[in-house]
Coordinates of C-alpha atoms in Angstrom, one line a residue:
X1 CA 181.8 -10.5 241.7
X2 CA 182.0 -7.3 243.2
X3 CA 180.5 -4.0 241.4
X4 CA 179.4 -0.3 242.1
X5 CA 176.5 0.2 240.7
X6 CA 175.2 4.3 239.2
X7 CA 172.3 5.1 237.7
X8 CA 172.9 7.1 234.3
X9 CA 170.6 9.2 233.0
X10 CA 170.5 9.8 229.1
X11 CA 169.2 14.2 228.8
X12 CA 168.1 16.1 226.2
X13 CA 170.2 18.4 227.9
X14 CA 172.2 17.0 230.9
X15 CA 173.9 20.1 232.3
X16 CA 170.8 22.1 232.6
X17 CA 169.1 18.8 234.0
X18 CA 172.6 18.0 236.4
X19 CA 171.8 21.2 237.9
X20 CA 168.5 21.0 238.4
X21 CA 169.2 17.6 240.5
X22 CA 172.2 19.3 242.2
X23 CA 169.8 22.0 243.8
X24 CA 166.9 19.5 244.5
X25 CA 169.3 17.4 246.4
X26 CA 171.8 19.7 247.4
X27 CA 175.3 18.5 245.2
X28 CA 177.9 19.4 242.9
X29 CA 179.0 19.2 239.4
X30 CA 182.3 17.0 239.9
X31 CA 183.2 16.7 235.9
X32 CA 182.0 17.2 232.7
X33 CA 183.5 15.4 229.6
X34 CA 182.6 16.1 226.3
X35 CA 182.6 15.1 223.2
X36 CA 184.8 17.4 221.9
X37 CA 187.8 16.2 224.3
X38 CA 187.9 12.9 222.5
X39 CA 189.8 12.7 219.0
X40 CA 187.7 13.5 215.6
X41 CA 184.6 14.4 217.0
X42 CA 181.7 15.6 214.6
X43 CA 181.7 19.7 214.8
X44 CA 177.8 19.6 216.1
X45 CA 178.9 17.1 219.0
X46 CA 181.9 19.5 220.2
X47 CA 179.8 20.5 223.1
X48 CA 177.4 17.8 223.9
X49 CA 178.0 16.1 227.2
X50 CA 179.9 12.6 226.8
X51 CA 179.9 12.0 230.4
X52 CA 178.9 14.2 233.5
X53 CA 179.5 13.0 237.1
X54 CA 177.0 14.7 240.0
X55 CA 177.4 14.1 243.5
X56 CA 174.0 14.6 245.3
X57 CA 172.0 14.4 248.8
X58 CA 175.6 13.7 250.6
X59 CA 177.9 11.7 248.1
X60 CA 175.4 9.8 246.3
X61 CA 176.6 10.1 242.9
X62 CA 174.9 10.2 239.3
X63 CA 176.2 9.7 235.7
X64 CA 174.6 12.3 232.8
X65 CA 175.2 12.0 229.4
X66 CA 173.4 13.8 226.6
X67 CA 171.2 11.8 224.1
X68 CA 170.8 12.1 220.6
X69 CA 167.3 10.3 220.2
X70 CA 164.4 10.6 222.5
X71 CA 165.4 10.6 226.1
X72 CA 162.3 8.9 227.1
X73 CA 160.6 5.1 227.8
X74 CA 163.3 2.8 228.8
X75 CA 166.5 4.1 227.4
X76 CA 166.2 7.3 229.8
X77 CA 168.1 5.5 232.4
X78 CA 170.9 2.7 232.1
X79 CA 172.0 0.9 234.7
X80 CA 175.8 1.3 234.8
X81 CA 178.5 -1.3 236.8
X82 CA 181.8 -0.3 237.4
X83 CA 184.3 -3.1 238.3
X84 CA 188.0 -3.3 239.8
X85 CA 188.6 -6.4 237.2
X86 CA 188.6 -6.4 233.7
X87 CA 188.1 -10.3 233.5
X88 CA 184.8 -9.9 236.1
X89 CA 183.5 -6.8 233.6
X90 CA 183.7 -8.8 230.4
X91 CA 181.8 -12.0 231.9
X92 CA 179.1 -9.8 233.6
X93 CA 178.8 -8.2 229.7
X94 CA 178.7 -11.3 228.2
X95 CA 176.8 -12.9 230.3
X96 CA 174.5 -9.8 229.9
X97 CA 174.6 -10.0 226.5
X98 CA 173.1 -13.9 225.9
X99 CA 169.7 -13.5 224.5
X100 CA 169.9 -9.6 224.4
X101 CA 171.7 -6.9 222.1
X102 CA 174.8 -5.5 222.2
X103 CA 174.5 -1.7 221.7
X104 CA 178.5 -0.9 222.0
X105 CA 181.2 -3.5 222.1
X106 CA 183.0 -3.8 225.5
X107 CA 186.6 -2.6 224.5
X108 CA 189.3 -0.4 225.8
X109 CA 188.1 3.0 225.5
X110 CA 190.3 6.6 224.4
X111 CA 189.8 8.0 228.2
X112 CA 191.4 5.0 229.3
X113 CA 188.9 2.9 231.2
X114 CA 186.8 -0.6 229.2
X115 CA 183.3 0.3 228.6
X116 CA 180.6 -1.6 226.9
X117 CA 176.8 -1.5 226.6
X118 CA 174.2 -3.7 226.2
X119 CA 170.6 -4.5 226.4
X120 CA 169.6 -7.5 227.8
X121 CA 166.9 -9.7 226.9
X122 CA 164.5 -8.0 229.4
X123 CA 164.8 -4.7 227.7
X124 CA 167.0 -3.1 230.4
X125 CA 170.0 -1.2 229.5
X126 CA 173.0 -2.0 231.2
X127 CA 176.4 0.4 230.8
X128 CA 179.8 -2.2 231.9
X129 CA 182.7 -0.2 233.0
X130 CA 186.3 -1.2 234.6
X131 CA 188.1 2.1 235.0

């Protein structure tokens, strides 16, 4: 299997906290989706950030999202995999998922791209992409 793997960090706020890290490292905001871009969204999630790439300390990149439950202990961070192949993301969820919980059925997404998450039996949280 081969994978990229990005840390993603569940905020309270993540544009405020995005640009904190972007001056601390020295970065940029590449995109911001939110919420309100995707189809039926709730009027009090319009603005909340869905999913906010930052590119840091010379091309290092981190995912953002906001939270809406306590951004801290173990759900803070997921650990987030993207793959080329559907077929390698679905086994590495499933596989993932023995003896753990899925959180959000890996499925075809409305920006396009398979996503899924899960926490495995070990408590960790693990975000499985193919875009």
């Amino acid at each position: 299997m081969k994978a990229q793997l990005n840390a993603y960090i569940q905020s309270e706020d993540a544009r405020e906290q995005a640009g904190f890290y972007a001056k601390a490292f020295g970065g940029q905001i590449v995109s911001v989706m939110t919420h309100g871009q995707l189809p039926d969204a709730p009027a009090d999630m319009q603005n909340k950030v869905m999913h906010l790439v930052l590119e840091v300390a010379g091309g290092n990149v981190l995912f953002l999202s906001d939270t809406f439950a306590s951004a801290s202990g173990g759900r803070a961070v997921s650990l987030a995999l993207n793959f080329a192949d559907e077929e390698e993301a679905r086994e590495a969820f499933e596989n993932l998922a023995g003896g753990g919980t899925v959180k959000f059925p890996f499925a075809l997404q409305p920006w396009g791209a398979y996503h899924g998450e899960v926490e495995d039996k070990y408590g960790i949280h693990w975000q499985i992409v193919k875009q």
